PDB file of C-alpha atoms in Angstrom:
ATOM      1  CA  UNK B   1     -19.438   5.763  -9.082  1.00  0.00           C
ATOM      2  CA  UNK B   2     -16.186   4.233  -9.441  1.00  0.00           C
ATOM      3  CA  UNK B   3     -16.585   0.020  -7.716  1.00  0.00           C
ATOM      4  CA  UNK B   4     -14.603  -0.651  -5.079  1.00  0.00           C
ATOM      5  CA  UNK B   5     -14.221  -3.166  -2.145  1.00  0.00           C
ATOM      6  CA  UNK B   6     -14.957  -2.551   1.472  1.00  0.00           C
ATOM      7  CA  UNK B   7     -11.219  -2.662   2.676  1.00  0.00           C
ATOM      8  CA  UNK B   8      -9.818  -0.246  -0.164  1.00  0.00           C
ATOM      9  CA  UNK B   9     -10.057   2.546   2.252  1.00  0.00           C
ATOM     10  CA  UNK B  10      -8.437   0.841   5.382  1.00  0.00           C
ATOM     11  CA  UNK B  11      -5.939  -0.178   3.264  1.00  0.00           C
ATOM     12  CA  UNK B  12      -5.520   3.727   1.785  1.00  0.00           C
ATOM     13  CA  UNK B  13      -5.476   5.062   5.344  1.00  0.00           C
ATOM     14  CA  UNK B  14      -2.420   3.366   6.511  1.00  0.00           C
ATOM     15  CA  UNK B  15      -0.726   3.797   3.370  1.00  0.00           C
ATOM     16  CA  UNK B  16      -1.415   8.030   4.301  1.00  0.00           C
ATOM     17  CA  UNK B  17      -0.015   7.711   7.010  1.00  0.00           C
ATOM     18  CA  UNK B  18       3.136   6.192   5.435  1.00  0.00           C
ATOM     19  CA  UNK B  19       3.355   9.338   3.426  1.00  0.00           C
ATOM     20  CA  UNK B  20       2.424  11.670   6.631  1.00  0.00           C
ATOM     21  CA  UNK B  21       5.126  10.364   8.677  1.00  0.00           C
ATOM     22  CA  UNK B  22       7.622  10.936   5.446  1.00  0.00           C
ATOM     23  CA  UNK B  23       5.985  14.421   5.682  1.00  0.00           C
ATOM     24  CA  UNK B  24       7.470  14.552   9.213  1.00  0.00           C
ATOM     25  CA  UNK B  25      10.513  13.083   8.675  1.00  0.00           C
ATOM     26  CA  UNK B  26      11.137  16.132   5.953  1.00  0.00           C
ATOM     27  CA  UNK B  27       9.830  18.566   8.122  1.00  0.00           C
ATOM     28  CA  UNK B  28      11.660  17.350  11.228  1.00  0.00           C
ATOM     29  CA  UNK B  29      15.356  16.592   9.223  1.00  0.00           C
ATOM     30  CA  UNK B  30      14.897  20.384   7.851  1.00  0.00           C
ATOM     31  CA  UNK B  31      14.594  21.855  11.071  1.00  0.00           C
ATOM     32  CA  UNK B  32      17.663  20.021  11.901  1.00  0.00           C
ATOM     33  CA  UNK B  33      19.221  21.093   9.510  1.00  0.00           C
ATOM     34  CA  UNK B  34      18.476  24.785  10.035  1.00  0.00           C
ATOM     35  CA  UNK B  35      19.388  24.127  13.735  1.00  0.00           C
ATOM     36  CA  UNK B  36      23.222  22.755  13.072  1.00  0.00           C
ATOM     37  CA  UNK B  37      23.796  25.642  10.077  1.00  0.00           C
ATOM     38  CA  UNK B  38      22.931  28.313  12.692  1.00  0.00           C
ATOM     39  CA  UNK B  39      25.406  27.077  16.249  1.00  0.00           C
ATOM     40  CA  UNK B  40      28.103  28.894  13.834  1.00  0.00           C
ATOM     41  CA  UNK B  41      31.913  28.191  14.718  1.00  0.00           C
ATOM     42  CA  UNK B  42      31.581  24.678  17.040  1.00  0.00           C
ATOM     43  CA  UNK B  43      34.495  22.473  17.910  1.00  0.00           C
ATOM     44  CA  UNK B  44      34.436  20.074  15.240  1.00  0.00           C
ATOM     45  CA  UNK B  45      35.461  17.632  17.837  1.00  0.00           C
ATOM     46  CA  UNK B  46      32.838  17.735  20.115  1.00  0.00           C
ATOM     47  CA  UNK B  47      30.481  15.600  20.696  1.00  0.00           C
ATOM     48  CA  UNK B  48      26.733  15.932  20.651  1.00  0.00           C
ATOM     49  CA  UNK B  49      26.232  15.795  24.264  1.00  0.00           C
ATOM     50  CA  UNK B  50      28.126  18.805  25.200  1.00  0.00           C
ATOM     51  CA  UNK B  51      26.485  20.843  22.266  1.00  0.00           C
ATOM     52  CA  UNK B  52      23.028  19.809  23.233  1.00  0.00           C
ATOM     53  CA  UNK B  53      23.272  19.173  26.550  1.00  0.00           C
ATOM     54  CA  UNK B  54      19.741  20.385  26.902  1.00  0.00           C
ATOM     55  CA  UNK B  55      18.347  17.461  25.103  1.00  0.00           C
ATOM     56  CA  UNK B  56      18.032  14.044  26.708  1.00  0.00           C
ATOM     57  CA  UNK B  57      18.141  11.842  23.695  1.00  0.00           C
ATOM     58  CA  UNK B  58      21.889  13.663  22.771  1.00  0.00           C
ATOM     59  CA  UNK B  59      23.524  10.932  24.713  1.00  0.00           C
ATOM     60  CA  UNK B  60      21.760   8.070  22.604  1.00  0.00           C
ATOM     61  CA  UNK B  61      23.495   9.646  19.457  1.00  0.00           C
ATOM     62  CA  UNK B  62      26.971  10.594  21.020  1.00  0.00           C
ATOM     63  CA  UNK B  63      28.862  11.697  17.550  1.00  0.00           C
ATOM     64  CA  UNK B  64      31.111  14.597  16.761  1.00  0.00           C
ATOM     65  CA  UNK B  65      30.128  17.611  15.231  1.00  0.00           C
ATOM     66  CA  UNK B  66      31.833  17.105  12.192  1.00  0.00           C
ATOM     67  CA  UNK B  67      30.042  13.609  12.001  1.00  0.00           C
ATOM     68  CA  UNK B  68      26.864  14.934  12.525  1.00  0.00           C
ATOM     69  CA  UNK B  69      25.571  15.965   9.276  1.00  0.00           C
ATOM     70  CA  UNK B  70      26.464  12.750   7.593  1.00  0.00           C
ATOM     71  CA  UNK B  71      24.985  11.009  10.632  1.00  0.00           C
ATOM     72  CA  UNK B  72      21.816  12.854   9.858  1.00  0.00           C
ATOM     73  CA  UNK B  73      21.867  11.945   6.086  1.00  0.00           C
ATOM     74  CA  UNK B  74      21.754   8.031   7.276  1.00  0.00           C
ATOM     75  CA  UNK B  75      19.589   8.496   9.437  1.00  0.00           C
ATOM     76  CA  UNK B  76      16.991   9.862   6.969  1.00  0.00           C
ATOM     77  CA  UNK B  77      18.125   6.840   4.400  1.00  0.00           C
ATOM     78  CA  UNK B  78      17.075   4.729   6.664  1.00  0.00           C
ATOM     79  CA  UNK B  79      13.862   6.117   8.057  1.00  0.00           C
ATOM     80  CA  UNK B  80      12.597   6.451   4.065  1.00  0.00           C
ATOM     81  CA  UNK B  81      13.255   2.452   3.671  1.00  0.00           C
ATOM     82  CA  UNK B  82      11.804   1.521   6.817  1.00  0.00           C
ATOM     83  CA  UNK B  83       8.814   3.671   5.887  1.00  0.00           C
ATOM     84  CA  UNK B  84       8.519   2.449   2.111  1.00  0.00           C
ATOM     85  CA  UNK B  85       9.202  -1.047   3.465  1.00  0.00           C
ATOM     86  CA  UNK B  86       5.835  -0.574   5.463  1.00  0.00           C
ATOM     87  CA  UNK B  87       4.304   0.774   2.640  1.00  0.00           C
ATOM     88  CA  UNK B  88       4.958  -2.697   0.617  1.00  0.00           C
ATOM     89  CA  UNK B  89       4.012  -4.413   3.823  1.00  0.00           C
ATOM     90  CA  UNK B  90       0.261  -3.428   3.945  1.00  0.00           C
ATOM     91  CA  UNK B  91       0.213  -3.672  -0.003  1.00  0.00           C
ATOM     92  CA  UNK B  92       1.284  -6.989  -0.302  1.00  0.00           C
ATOM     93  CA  UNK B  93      -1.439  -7.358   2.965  1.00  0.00           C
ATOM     94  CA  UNK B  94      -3.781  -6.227   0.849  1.00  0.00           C
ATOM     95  CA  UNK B  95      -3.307  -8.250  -1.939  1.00  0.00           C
ATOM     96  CA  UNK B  96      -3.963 -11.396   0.717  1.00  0.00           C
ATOM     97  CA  UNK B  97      -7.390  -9.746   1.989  1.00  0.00           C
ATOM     98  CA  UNK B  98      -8.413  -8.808  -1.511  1.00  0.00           C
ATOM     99  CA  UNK B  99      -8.127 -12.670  -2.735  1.00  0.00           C
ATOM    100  CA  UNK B 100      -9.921 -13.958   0.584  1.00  0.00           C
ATOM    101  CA  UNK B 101     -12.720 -10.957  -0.107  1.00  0.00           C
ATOM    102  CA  UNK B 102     -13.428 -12.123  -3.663  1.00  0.00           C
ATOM    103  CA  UNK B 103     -13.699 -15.656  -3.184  1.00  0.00           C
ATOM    104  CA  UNK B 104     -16.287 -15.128  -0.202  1.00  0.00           C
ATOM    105  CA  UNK B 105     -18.284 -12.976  -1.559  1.00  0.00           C
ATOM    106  CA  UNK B 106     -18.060 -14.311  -5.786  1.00  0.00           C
ATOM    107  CA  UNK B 107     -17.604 -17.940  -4.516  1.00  0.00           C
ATOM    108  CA  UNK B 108     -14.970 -17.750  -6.644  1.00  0.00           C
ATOM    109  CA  UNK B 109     -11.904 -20.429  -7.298  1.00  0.00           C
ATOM    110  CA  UNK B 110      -8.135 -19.458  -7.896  1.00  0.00           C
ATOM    111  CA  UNK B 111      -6.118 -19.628 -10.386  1.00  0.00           C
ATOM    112  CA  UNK B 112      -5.196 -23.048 -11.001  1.00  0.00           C
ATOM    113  CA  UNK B 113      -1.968 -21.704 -12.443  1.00  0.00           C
ATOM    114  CA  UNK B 114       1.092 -22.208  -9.643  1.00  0.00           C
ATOM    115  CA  UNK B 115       2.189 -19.139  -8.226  1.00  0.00           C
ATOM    116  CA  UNK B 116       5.680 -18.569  -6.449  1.00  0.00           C
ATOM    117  CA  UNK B 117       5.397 -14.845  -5.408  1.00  0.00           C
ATOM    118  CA  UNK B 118       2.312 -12.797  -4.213  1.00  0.00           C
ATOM    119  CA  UNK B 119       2.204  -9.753  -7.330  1.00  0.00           C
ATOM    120  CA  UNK B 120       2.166 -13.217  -9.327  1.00  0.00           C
ATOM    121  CA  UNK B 121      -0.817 -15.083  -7.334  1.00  0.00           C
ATOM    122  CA  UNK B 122      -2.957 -11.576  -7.616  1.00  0.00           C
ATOM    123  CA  UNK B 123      -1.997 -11.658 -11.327  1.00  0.00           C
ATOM    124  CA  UNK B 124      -2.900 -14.660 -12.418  1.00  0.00           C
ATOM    125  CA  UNK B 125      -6.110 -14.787 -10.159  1.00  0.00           C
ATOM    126  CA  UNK B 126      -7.385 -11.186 -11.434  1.00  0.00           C
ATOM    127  CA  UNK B 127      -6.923 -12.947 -15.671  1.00  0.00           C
ATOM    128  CA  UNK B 128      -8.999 -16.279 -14.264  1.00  0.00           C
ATOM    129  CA  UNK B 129     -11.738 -13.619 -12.414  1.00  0.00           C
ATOM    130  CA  UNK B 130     -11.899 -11.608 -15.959  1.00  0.00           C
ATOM    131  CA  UNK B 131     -10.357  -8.794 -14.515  1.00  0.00           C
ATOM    132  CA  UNK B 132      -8.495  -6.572 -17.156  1.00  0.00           C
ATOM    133  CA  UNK B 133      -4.974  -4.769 -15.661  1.00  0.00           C
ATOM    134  CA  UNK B 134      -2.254  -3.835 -17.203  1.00  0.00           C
ATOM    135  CA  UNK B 135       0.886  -6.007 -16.208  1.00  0.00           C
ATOM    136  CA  UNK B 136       3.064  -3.317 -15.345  1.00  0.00           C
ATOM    137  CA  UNK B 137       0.918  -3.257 -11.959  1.00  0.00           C
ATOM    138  CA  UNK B 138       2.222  -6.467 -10.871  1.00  0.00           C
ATOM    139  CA  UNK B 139       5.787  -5.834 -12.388  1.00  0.00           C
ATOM    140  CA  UNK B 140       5.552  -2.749 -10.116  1.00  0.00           C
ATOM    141  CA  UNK B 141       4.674  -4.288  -7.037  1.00  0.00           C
ATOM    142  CA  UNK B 142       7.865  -6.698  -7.901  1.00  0.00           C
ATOM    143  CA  UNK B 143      10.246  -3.674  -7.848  1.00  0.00           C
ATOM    144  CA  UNK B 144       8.707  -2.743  -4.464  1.00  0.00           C
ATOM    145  CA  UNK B 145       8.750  -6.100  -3.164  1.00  0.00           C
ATOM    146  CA  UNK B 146      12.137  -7.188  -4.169  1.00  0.00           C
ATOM    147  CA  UNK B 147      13.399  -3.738  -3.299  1.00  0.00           C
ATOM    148  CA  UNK B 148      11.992  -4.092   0.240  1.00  0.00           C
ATOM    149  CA  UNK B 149      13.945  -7.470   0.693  1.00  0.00           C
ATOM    150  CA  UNK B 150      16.739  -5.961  -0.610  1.00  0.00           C
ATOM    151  CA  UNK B 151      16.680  -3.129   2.641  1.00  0.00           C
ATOM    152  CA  UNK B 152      15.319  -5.811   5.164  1.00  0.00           C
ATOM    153  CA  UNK B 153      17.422  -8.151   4.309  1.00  0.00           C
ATOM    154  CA  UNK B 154      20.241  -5.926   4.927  1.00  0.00           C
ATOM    155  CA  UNK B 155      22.241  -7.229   1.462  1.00  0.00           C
ATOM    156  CA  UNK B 156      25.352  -5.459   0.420  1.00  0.00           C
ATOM    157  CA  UNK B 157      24.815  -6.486  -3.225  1.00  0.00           C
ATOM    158  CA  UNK B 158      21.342  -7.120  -5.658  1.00  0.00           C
ATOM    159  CA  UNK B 159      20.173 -10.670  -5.283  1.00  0.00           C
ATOM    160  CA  UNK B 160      20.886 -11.982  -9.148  1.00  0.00           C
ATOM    161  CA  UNK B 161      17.062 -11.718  -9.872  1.00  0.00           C
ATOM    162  CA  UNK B 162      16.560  -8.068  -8.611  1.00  0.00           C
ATOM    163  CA  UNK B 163      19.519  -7.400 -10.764  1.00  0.00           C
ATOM    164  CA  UNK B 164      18.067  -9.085 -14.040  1.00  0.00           C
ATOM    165  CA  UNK B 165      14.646  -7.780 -13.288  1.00  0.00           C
ATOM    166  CA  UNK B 166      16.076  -3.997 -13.334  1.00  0.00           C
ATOM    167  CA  UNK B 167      17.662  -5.111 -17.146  1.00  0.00           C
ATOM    168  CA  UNK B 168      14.766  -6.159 -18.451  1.00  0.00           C
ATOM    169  CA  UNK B 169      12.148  -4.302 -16.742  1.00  0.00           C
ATOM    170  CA  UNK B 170      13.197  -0.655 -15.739  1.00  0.00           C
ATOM    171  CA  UNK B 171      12.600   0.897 -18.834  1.00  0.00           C
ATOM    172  CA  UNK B 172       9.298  -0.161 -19.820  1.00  0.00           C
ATOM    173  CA  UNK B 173       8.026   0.740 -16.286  1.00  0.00           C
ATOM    174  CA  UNK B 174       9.651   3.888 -16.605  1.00  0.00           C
ATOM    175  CA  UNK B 175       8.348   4.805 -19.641  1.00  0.00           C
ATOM    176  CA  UNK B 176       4.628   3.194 -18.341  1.00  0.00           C
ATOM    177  CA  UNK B 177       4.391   5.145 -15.217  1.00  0.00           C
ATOM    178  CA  UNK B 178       5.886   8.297 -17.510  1.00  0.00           C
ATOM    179  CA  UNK B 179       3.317   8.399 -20.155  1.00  0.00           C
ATOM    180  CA  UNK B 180       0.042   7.512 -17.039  1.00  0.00           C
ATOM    181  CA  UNK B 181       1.244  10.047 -14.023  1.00  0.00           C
ATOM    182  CA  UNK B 182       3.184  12.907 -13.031  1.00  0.00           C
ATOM    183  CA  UNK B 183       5.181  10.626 -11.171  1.00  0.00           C
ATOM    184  CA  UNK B 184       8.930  11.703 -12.229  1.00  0.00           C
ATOM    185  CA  UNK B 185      10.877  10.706  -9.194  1.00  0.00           C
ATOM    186  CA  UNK B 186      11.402   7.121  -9.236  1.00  0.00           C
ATOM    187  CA  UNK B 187      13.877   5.453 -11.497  1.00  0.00           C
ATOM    188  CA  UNK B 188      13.230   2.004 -12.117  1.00  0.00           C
ATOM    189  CA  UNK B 189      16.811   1.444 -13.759  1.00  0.00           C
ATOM    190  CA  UNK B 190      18.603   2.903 -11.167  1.00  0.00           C
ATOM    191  CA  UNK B 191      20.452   0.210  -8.874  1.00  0.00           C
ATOM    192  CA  UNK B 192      21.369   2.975  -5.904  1.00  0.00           C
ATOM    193  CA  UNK B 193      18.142   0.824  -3.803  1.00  0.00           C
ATOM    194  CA  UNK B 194      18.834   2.067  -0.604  1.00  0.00           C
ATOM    195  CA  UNK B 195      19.017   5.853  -0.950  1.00  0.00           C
ATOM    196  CA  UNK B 196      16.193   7.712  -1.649  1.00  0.00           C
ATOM    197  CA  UNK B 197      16.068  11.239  -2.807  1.00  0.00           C
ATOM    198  CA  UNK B 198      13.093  13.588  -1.672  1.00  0.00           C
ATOM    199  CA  UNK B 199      10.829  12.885  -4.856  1.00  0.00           C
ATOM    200  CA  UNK B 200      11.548   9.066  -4.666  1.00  0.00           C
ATOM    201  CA  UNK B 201      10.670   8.662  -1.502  1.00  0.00           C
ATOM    202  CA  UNK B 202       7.431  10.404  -1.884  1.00  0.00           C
ATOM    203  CA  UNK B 203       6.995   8.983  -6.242  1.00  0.00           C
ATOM    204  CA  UNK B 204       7.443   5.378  -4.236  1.00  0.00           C
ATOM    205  CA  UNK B 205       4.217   5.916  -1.431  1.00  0.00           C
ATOM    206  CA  UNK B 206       2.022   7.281  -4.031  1.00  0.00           C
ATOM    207  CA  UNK B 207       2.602   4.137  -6.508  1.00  0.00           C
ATOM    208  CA  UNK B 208       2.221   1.893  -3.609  1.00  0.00           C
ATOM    209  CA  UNK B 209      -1.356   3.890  -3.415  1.00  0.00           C
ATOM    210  CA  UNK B 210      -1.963   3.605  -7.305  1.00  0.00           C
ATOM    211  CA  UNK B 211      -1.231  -0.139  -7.184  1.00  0.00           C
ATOM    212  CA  UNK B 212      -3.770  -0.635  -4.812  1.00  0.00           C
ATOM    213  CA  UNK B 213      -5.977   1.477  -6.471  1.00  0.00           C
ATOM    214  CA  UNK B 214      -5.642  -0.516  -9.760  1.00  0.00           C
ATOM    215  CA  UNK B 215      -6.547  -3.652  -8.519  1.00  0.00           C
ATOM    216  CA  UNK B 216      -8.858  -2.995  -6.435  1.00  0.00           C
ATOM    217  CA  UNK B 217     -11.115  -1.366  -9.023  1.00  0.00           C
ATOM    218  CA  UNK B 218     -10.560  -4.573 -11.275  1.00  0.00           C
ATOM    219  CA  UNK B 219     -11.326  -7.103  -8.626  1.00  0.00           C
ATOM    220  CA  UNK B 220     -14.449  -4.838  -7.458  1.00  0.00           C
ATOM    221  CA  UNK B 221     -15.613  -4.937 -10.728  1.00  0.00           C
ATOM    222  CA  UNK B 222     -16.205  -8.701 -11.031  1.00  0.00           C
ATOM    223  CA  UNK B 223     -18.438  -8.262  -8.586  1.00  0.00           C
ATOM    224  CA  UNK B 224     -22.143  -8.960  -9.525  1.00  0.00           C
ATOM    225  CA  UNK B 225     -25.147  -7.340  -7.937  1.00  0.00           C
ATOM    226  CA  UNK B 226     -26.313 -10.672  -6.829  1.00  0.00           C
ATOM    227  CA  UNK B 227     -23.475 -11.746  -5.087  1.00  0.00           C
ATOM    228  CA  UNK B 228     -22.983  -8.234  -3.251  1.00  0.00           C
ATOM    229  CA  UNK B 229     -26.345  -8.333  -2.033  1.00  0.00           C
ATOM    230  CA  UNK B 230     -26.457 -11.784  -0.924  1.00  0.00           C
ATOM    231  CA  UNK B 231     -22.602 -11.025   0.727  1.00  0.00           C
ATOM    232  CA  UNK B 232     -24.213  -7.756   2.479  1.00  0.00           C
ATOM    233  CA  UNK B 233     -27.481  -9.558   3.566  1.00  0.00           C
ATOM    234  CA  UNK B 234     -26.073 -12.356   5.302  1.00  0.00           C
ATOM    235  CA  UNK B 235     -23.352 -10.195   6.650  1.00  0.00           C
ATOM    236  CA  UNK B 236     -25.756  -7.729   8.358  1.00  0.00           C
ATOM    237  CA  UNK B 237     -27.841 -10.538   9.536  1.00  0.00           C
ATOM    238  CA  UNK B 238     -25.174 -11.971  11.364  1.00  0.00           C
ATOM    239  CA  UNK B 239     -24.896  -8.931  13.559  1.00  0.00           C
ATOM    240  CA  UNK B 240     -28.766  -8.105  13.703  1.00  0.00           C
ATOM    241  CA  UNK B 241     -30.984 -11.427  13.253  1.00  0.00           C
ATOM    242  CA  UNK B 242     -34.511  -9.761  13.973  1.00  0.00           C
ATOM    243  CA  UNK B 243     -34.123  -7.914  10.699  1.00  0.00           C
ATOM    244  CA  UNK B 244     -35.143 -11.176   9.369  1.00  0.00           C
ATOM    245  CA  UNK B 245     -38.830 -10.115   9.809  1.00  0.00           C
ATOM    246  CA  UNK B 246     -38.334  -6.925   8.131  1.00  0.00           C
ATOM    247  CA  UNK B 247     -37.514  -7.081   4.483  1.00  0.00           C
ATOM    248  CA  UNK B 248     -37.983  -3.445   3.793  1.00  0.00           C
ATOM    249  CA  UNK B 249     -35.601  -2.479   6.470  1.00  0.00           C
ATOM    250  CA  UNK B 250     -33.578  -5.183   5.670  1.00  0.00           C
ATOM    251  CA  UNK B 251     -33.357  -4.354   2.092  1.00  0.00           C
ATOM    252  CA  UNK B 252     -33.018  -0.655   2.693  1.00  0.00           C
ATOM    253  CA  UNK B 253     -29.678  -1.406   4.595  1.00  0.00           C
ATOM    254  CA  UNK B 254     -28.138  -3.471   2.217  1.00  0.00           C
ATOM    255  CA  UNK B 255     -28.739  -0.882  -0.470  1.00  0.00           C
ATOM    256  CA  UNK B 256     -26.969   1.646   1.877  1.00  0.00           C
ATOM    257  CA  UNK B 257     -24.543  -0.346   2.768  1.00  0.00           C
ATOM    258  CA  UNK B 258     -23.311  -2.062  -1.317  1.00  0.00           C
ATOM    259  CA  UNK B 259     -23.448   1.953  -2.192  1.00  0.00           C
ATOM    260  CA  UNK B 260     -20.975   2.872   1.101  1.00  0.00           C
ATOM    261  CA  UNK B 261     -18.612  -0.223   1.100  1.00  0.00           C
ATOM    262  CA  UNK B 262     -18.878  -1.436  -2.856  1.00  0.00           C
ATOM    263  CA  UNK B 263     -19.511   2.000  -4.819  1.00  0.00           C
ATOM    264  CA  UNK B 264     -22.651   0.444  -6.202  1.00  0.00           C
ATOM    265  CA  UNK B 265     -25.597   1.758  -6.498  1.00  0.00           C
ATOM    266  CA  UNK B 266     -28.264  -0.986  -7.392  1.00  0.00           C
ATOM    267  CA  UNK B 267     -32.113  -0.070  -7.226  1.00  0.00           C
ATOM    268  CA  UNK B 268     -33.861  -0.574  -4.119  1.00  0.00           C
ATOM    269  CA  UNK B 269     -36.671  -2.849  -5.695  1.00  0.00           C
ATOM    270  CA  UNK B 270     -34.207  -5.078  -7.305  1.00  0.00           C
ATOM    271  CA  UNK B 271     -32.557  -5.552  -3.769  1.00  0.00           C
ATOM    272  CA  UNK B 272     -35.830  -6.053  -2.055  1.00  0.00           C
ATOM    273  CA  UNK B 273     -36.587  -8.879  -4.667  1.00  0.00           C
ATOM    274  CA  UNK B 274     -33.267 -10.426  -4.639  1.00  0.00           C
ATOM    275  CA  UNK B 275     -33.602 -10.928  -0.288  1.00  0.00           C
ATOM    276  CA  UNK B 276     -37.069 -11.316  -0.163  1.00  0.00           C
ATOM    277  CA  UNK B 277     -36.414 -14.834  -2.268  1.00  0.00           C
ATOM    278  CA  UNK B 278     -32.768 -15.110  -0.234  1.00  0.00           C
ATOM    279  CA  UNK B 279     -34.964 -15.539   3.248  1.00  0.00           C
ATOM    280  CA  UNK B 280     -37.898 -17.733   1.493  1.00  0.00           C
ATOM    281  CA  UNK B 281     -34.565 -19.996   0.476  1.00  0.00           C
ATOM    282  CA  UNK B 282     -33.028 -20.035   4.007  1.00  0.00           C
TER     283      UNK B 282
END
């Protein structure tokens, strides 16, 4: 079983249903799409209203019909950015909950290297946990980041370090994410950040899914059995306290439990040892 942490597949979840409301934004635009191709001969002129006067939200939109296409196209820019923009929103989320997972349950200190940006922090704390990742990870969650500010932030231009981290980066993550995944829609070098073709778009939510992925399996690996078991005990104690009187049950749940949240599967008789002499020390 591959080790993992017990927020991994929260985390995953929401980052599906980034993708699944891309899916609908596709699927939705299309049928748009079919919808204007077939009205046929319209009066350029006229405005959406009077074309779809059946819908209620036509008023809201109020462009001509000649306008209406290239309204369309903006509007499914900007519905891809918001959406990837969430999608680096609940990664860089994760990377917060990760840090305060490890150093409850390992007891673990940070880095006592000073970090300015989050992909930076996670970096430098995975080296001082003993955590082995390739770099490119954090360099990728950079791209997203910086790339997210650059949409939020509404800039006409690339911030000078977005700029010089496309220079000196792009091709290396290119030729990274190239040689590791089928991946072929993103490229890093290109500086066109706030349109997004139909492979980028979808390329971007599956790397934000592969980052997460990444570090979650090094960070779950520096987990001992010891510490998961003491983490788990104490943790289903807290919501059941009579299971103090029942080792066996006790023990039986935190093996269930490691193996459901962790991905590790440590003998029952090693667990029942290990919280047998946790309560004596109580």
């Amino acid at each position: 079983m591959v080790p993992k942490s017990k927020i991994k597949n929260a985390y995953l979840e929401r980052l599906a249903f980034v993708n699944d409301q891309l899916c609908y934004f596709q699927f939705a635009d299309d049928e748009v799409r079919r919808i204007i191709e077939g009205l046929g001969d319209v009066d350029p002129l006229k405005m959406t209203p009077e074309i779809f006067s059946e819908n209620p939200y036509s008023t809201r939109i109020r462009v001509r019909f000649d306008e209406l296409l290239s309204f369309r196209e903006k509007a499914m820019a900007t519905s891809s950015g918001i959406s990837i923009s969430l999608g680096v929103e609940h990664l860089l989320y994760y990377l917060d909950d990760i840090r305060e997972l490890k150093l409850e349950i390992s007891k673990a200190t940070e880095s006592p290297e000073k970090s300015d940006t989050p992909e930076s922090r996670a970096e430098k704390n995975l080296k001082h946990w003993g955590a082995s990742i390739s770099p490119a990870v954090f360099k990728t969650i950079k791209y997203f980041r910086l790339r997210r500010n650059h949409i939020v932030h509404a800039r006409s231009t690339l911030t000078s370090e977005f700029d010089r981290f496309i220079r000196h980066e792009s091709h290396h993550l290119n030729s990274y994410w190239t040689s590791r995944t089928s991946l072929t829609g993103l490229d890093f070098s290109s500086k066109d950040i706030e349109s997004f073709s139909v492979s980028e778009v979808y390329t971007c939510a599956k790397l934000l899914r592969v980052c997460i992925e990444e570090i979650d399996e090094a960070i779950a690996s520096t987990f001992s059995n010891e510490n998961l078991i003491e983490y788990m005990a104490r943790e289903i104690l807290d919501r059941d306290k009579k299971l103090k009187g029942s080792i066996k049950v006790l023990s039986r749940k935190v093996c269930r439990c490691i193996k459901d949240h962790f991905g590790v599967d440590i003998e029952h008789v090693k667990v029942e040892s290990f919280v047998k002499g946790l309560l004596e020390n109580a």
